[in-house]
XYZ file of C-alpha atoms in Angstrom:
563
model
C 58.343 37.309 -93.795
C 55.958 39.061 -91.340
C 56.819 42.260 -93.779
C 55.927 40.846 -96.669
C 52.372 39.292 -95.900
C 51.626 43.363 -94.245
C 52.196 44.037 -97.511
C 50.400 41.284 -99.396
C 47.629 42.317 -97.003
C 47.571 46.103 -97.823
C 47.797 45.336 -101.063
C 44.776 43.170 -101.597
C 42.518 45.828 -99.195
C 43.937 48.604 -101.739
C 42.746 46.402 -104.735
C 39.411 46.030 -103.400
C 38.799 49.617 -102.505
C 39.402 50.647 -106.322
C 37.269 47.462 -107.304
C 34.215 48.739 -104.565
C 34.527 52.687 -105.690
C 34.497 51.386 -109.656
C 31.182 49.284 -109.280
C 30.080 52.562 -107.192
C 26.331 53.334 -108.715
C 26.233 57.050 -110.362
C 23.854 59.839 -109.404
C 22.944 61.322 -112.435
C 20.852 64.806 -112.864
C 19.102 66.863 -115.788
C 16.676 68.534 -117.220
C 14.178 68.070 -119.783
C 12.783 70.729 -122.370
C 10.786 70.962 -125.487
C 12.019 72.616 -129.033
C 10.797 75.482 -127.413
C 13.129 75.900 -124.566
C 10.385 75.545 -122.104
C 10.900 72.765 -119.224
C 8.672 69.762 -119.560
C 6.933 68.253 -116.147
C 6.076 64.747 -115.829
C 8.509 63.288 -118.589
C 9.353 59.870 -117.664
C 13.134 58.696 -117.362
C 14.111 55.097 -117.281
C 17.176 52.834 -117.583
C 17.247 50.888 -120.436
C 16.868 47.213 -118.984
C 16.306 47.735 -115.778
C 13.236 48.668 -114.021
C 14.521 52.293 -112.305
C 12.339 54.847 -113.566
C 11.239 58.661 -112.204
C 9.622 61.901 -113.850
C 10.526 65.519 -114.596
C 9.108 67.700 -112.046
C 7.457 71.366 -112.628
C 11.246 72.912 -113.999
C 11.956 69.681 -116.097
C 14.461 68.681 -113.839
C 15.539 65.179 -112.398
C 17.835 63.294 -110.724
C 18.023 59.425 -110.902
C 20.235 56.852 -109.652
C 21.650 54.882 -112.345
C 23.413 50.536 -111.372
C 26.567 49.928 -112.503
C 24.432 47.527 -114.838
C 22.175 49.973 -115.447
C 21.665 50.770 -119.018
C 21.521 54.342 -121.383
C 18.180 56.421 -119.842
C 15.766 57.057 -122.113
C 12.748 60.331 -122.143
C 9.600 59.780 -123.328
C 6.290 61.379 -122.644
C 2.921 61.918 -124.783
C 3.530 64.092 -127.617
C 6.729 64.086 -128.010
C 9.184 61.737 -129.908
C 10.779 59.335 -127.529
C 14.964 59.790 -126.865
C 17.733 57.704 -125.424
C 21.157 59.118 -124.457
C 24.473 58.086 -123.142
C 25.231 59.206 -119.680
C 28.451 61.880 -119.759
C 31.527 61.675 -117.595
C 29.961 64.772 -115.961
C 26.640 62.851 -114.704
C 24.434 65.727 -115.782
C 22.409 65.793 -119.225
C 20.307 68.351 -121.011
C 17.556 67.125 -122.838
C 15.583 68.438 -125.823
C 12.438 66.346 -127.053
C 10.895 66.886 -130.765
C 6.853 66.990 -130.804
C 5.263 64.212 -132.469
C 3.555 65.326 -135.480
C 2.832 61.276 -136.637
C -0.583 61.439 -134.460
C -1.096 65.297 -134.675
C -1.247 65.118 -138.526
C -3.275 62.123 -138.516
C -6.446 61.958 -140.880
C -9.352 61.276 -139.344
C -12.830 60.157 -140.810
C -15.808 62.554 -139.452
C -19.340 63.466 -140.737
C -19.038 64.605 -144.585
C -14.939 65.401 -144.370
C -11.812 64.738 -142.716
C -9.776 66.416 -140.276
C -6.568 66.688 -139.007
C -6.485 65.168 -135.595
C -4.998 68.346 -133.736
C -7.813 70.528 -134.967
C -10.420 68.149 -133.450
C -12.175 68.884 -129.980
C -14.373 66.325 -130.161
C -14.703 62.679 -128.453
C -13.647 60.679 -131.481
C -12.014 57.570 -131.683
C -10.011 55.854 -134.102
C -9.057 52.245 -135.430
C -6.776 51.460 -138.071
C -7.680 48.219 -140.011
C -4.793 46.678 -139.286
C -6.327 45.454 -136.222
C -8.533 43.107 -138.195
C -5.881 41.799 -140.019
C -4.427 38.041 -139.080
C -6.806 36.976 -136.310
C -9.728 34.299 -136.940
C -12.717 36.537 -136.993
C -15.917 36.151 -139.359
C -17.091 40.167 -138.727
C -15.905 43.329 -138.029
C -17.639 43.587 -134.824
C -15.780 40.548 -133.326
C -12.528 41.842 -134.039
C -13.259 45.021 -132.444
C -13.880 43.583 -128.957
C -12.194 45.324 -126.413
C -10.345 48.059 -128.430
C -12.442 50.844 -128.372
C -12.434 53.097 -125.455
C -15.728 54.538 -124.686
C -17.469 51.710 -126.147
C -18.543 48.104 -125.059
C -18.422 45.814 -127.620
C -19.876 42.203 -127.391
C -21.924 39.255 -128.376
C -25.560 38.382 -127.385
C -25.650 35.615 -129.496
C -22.128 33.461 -130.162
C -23.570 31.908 -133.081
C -20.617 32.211 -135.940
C -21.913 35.781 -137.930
C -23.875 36.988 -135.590
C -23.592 40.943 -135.345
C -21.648 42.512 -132.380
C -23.432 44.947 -130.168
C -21.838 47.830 -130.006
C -22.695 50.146 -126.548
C -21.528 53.545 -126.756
C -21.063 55.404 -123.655
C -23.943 53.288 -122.203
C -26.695 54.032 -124.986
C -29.775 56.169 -124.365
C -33.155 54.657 -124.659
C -34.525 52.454 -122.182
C -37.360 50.367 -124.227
C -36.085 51.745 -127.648
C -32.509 50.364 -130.110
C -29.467 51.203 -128.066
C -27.675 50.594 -131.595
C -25.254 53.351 -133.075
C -25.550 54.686 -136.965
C -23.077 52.306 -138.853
C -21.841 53.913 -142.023
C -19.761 51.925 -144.382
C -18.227 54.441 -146.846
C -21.319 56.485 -146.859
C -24.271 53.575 -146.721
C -26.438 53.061 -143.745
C -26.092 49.747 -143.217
C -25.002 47.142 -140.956
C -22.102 45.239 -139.738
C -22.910 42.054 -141.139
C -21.641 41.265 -144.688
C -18.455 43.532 -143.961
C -15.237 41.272 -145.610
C -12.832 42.227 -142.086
C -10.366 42.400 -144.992
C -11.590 45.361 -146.657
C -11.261 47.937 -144.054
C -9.106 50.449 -143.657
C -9.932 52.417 -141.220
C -12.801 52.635 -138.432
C -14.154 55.983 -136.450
C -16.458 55.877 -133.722
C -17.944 59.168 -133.017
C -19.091 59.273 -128.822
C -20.068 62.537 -128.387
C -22.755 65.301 -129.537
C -20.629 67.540 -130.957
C -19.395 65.206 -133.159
C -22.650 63.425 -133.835
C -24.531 66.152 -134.252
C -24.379 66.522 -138.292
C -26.565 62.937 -138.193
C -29.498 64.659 -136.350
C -31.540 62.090 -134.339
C -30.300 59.255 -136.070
C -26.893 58.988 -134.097
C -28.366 59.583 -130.483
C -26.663 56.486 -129.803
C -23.360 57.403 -131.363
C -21.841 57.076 -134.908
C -19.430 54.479 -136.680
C -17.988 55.446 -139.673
C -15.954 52.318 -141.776
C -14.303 53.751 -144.266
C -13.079 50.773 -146.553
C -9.790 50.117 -148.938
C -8.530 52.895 -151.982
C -5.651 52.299 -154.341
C -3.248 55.179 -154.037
C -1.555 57.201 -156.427
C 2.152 56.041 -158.651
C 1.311 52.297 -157.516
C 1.864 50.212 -159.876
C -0.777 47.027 -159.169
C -0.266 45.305 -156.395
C -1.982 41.428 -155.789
C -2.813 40.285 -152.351
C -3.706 36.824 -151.930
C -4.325 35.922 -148.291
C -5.200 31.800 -146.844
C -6.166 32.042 -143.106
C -7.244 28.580 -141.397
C -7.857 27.624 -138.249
C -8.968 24.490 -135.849
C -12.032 25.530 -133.627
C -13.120 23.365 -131.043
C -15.336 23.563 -127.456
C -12.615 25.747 -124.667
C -14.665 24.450 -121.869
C -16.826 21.104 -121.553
C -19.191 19.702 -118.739
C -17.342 16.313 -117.015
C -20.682 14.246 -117.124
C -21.695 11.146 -115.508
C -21.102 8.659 -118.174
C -23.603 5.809 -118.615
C -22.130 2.572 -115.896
C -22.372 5.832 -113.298
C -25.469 6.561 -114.320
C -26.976 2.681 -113.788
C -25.614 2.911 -110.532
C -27.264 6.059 -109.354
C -30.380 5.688 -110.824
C -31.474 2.053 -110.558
C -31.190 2.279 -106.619
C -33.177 5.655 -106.617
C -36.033 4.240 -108.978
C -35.989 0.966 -106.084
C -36.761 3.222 -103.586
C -39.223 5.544 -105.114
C -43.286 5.434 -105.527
C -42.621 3.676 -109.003
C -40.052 0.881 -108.651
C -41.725 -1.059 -111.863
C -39.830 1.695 -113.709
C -36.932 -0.033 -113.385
C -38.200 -2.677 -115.222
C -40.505 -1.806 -117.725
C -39.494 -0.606 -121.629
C -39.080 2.987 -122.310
C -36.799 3.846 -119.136
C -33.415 5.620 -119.023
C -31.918 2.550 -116.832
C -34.829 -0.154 -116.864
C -33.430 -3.703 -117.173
C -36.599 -4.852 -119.778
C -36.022 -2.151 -122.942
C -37.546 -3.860 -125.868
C -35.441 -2.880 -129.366
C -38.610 -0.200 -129.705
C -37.408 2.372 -126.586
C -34.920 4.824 -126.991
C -32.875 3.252 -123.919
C -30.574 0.861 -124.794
C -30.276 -0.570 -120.798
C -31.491 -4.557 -121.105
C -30.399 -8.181 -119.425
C -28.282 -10.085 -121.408
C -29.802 -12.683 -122.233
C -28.732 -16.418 -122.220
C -26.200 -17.355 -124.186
C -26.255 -14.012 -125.677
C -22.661 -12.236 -126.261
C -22.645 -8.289 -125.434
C -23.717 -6.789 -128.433
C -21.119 -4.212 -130.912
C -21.582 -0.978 -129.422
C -22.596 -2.427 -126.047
C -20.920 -2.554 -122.554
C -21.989 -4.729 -119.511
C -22.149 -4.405 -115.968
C -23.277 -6.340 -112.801
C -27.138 -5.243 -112.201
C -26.497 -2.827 -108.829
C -30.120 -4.259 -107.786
C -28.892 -8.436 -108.509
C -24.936 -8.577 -109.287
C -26.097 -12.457 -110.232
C -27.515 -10.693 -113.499
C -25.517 -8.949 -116.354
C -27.217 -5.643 -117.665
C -25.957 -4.310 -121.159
C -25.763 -0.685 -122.418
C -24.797 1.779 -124.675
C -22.303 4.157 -123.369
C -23.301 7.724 -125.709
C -21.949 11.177 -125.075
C -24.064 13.700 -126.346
C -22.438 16.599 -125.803
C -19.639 15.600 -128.251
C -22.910 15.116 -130.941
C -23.175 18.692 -130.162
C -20.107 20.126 -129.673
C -17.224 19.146 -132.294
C -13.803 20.521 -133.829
C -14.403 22.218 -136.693
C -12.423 24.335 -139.597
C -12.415 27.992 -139.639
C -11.197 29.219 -143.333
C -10.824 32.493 -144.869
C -9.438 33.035 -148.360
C -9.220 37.092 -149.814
C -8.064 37.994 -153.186
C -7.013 41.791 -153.582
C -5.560 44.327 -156.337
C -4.912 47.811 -155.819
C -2.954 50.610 -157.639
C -3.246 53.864 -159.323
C -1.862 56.556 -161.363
C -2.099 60.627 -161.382
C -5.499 59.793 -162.969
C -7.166 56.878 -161.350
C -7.088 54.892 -158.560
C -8.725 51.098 -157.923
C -9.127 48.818 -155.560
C -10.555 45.247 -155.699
C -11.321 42.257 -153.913
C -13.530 39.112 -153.473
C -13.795 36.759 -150.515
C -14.935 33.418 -149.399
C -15.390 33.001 -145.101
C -16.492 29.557 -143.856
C -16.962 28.469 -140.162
C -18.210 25.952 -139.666
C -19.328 26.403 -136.415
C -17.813 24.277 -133.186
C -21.488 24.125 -131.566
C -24.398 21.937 -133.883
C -26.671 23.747 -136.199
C -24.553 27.223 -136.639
C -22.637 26.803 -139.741
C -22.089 30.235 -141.535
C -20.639 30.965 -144.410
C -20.407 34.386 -146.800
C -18.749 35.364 -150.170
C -18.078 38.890 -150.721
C -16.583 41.053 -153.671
C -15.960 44.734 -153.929
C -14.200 47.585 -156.096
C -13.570 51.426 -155.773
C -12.423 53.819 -158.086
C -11.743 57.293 -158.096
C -10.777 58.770 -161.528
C -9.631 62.851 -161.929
C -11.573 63.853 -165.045
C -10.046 67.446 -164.779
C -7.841 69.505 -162.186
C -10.705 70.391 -160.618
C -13.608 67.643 -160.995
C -13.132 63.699 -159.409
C -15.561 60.974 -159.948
C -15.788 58.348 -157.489
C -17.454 55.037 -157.762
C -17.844 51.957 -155.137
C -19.923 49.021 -154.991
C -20.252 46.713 -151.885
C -21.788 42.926 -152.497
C -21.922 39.870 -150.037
C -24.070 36.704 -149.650
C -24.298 34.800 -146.499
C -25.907 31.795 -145.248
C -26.219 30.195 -141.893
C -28.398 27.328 -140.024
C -29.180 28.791 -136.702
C -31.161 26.432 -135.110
C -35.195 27.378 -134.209
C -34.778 27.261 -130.924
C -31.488 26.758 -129.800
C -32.493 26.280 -125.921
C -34.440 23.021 -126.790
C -31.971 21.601 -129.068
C -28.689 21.928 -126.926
C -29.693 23.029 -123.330
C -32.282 20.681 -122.932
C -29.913 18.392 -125.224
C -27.354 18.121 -122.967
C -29.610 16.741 -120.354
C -30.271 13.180 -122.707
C -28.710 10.537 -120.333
C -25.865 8.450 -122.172
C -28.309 4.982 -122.140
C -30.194 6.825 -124.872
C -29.765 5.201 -128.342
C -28.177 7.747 -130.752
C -30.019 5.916 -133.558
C -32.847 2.979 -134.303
C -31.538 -0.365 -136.037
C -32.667 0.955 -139.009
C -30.753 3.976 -138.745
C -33.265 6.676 -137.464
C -32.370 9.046 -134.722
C -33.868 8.436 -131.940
C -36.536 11.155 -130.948
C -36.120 12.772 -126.804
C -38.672 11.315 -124.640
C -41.037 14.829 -125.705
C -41.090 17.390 -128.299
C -39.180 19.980 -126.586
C -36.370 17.797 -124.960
C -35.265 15.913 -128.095
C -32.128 13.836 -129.159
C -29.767 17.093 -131.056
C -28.882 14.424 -133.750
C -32.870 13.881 -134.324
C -33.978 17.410 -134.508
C -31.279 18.246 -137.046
C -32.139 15.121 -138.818
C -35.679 16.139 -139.153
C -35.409 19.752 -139.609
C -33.726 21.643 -142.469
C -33.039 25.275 -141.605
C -31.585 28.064 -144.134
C -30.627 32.043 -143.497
C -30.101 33.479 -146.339
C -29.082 37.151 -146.723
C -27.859 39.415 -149.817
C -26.710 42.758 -149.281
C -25.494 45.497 -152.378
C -24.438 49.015 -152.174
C -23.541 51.442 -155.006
C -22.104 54.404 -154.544
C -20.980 57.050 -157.039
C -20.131 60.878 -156.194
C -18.578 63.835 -157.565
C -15.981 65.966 -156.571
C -15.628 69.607 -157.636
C -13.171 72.296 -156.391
C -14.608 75.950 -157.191
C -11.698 77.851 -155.730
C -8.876 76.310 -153.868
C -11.079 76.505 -150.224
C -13.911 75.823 -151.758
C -15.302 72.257 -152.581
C -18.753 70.916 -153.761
C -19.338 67.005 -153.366
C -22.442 65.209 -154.420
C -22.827 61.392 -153.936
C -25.783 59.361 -154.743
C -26.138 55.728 -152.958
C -28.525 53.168 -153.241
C -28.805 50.078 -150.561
C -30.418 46.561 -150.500
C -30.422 44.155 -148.276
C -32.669 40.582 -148.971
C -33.376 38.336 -146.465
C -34.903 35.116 -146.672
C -35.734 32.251 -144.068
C -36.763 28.752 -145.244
C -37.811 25.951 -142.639
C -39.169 22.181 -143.265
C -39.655 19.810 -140.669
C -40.157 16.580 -141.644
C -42.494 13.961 -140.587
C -41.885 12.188 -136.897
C -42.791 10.694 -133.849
C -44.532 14.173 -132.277
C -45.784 15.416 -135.546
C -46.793 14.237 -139.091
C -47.728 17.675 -140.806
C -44.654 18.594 -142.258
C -44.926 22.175 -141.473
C -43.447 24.434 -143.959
C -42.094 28.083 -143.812
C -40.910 30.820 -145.461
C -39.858 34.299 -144.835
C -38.961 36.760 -147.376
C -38.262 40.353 -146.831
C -36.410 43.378 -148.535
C -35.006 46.641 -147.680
C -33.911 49.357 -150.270
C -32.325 52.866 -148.929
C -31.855 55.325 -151.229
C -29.467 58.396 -150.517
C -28.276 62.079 -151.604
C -26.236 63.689 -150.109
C -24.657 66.996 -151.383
C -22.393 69.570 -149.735
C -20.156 72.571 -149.569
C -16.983 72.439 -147.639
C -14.745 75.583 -147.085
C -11.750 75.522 -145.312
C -9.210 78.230 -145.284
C -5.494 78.815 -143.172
C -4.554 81.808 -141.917
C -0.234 81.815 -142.111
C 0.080 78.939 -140.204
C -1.286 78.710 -136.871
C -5.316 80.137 -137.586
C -7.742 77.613 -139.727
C -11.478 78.627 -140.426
C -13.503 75.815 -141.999
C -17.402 75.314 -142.820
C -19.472 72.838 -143.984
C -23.693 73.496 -145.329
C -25.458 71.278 -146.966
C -28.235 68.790 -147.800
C -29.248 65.002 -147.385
C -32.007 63.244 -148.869
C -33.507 59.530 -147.968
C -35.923 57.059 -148.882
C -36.450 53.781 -147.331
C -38.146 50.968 -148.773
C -39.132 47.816 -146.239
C -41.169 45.032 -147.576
C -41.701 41.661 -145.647
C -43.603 38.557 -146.694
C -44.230 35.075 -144.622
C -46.235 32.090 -145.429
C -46.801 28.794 -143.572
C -47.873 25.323 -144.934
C -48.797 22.006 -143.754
C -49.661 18.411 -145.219
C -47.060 18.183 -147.738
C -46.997 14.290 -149.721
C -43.199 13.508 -149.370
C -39.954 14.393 -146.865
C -38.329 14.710 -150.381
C -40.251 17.666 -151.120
C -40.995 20.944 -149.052
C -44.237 22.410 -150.119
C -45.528 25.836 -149.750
């Protein structure tokens, strides 16, 4: 018996040796080269879901300790194609990594041309439109936030439409525009108007040497938007795209509502210089408001039931009497869910001989804060037809329209708004807004009531250019462009309480830029590792700005606006 368990016990301890020595980790060792044979440093090895990781040193080599629950290890370093590999019995691997020629080949938008991206020396930086694509964003410039290196991209003004502002390496000018040269397939032009849609790819040029073929013009850095082609043996493709979304305030202010309010200020108004404030008409928290104050703090009176709309409360100053009120938040007058919606209709195709592309739009927001609606329609088509082997005629026209009602002066109307205590009457018994107790600090529902406010702006491009190879290096392009962009402001403010001259205005103004631009490229490859290339030629450009403004008073009628 004493025999046997020995042996049971020798047994088990002989078990769990093999068991221990099986779930042993493994040391294992390599190098790493390229397609070249030569060893490449600073290659990073990890374990496939797990979180051990180390790099190739100066001969390539490594050595890394791999969990029994470790997982295949896997190379990867920038340049080179990423590789995973099961571990051999022997522990030791040799690994060979393929360059990457995805990025190195990469086309890449720069002043007049294209180039490959492993030819370029420059600081240039580029976004595929893809980056636009499925995110609720009424410009280009909002969508772009945060994605550029080298470049600060933000908003100065929220309002829904507003243009970012774009900051390249810190702009240049201390009193003068900061604002890069935008070109949207060619045109000098803007951001705004820009269907996010439509883009296919964006370049920011950073750097002199790349911004240098724009002359003065791009001191503060270049952005070329190079928008949607068909492509060749497509048949036509049809994009239809719905994007909606529900918009409402991230962050609100936890005010004092209007009971708290009583409470605070009755006792302070007892105790100051002017305690008959407390019970005269026209007063945030008087007990005596007549139905002709904005306040809507009274006494109940006898045998009077609290009012629709009302609320009581003991009087802080006599609990024997009942006050009544209106309980209003204003900041949800000001401040409301809203729709965002975005609806794009899109062909493309092409052929050995032609090429198109298509779209219209329709983008309306409409807008979470009061008073900045926007909305913007937008159509567009390219074309580029091969007349011969050697000649290609190109063609593009841009067109949007897009309105918004950006309040005058948006400090009055919600900073100051914010500040109308909740006693305030939202509206008269007769169904006027109440005015604020001035001008400047006025009741948001009133001021939008008696003000009607319209942005309209209409821009157009047209582009057409010519392609012509002379020899196989040699290339001649000429392309012709011609820009407009209309603006027009419209205000009316209607009689009321501060005013009775129904001021009128009006703001027109137009700007036309028209551009040539012709050019000889050369570009020529040595067997396969030397490339000359050279580029001469000649731009042209008039602007046109014209600006008109009128102001009226004394119109006859609300109904009618007269100028």
């Amino acid at each position: 018996m004493k025999v046997s368990l020995l042996f049971i016990i020798f047994l088990c301890c002989i078990v769990f040796s093999t068991q221990h020595a099986v779930a042993q980790d493994r040391r294992v060792a390599g190098t790493v080269s390229g397609a070249d044979g030569n060893p490449l440093e600073g290659v990073t090895v990890s374990l496939k879901g797990s979180d051990v990781k180390t790099n190739t040193n100066k001969a390539g080599a490594f050595r890394i300790k791999v969990p029994s629950s470790g997982g295949a290890p896997g190379f990867s370093i920038i340049g080179f194609e990423s590789k995973e590999t099961p571990i051999p019995a022997s522990n030791e691997v040799a690994i060979t990594l393929a360059e990457a020629h995805e990025s190195l080949d990469e086309v890449v938008v720069v002043g007049y041309g294209t180039q490959s991206r492993r030819t370029i020396t420059s600081a240039i930086t580029k976004i595929g439109g893809e980056v636009l694509r499925d995110i609720p964003i009424s410009t280009v410039g909002e969508g772009l936030r945060g994605k550029i290196a080298g470049a600060r991209v933000y908003q100065s003004n929220n309002t829904p439409g507003a243009d970012a502002v774009f900051r390249i390496r810190g702009g240049s000018s201390i009193n003068k525009s900061n604002d890069p040269l935008v070109l949207v397939d060619g045109v000098e032009r803007a951001f705004s108007g820009i269907n996010p849609n439509d883009v296919e790819s964006i370049e920011v040029l950073k750097d002199a040497a790349s911004t240098a073929i724009y002359g003065s013009r791009a001191s503060n850095g270049v952005v070329l938007i190079t928008t949607k082609q068909g492509s060749a043996s497509q048949t036509p493709r049809i994009t239809f795209d719905v994007s909606l979304a529900h918009q409402e305030p991230e962050t609100l202010i936890d005010f004092m509502n209007a009971r708290d309010y009583i409470n605070t200020v009755r006792p302070a108004v007892a105790l100051s210089p002017t305690p008959e404030y407390n019970s005269a008409s026209g007063y945030s928290a008087s007990s005596g408001n007549d139905e002709s104050s904005l306040y809507s703090t009274r006494y109940l009176r006898e045998g009077e039931t609290v009012p629709a709309g009302y609320s009581s409360m003991p009087d802080p100053l006599d609990p024997s009497k009942t006050l009544i009120y209106q309980d209003n938040d204003y900041q949800s007058l000001m401040f409301r869910e809203v729709l965002w919606q975005n609806y794009y209709l899109g062909v493309d195709g092409g052929n050995e001989f032609l090429r198109y592309a298509a779209s219209g739009g329709y983008t309306n927001d409409g807008g979470v804060a009061l008073g900045t609606g926007y909305s913007r329609y937008s159509a567009r088509a390219k074309t580029d037809a091969k007349i011969s082997d050697r000649l290609t005629l190109n063609t593009a026209f841009h067109f949007s329209s897009t309105r918004s009602s950006e309040l005058e002066n948006q400090m009055n109307v919600i900073a100051r708004g914010l500040a109308t205590p909740a006693t305030q009457k939202v509206y008269y018994a007769d169904g006027r807004p109440t005015p604020g107790y001035n001008a400047s600090s006025p009741n948001p529902v009133w001021w939008d009531y008696t003000r009607d406010v319209a942005n309209k702006d209409r821009r157009l491009s047209l582009i057409g250019g010519l392609n012509y190879r002379i020899l196989d290096q040699l290339k001649a392009n000429v392309q012709v462009s011609n820009y407009s962009h209309v603006t027009q402001y419209d205000y009316f403010e209607k009689a009321h309480e501060f005013s009775g001259l129904r001021t009128t205005k009006a703001t027109f103004g137009e700007l036309e830029r028209t551009k040539l631009d012709a050019y000889l490229s050369y570009d020529e490859t040595f067997g396969s590792q030397h490339t000359v290339s050279g580029m001469a030629g000649y731009s042209y450009q008039v602007t046109d700005n014209k600006g008109f403004s009128a102001s009226a008073t004394g119109a006859s009628s609300d109904k009618v606006p007269t100028l």
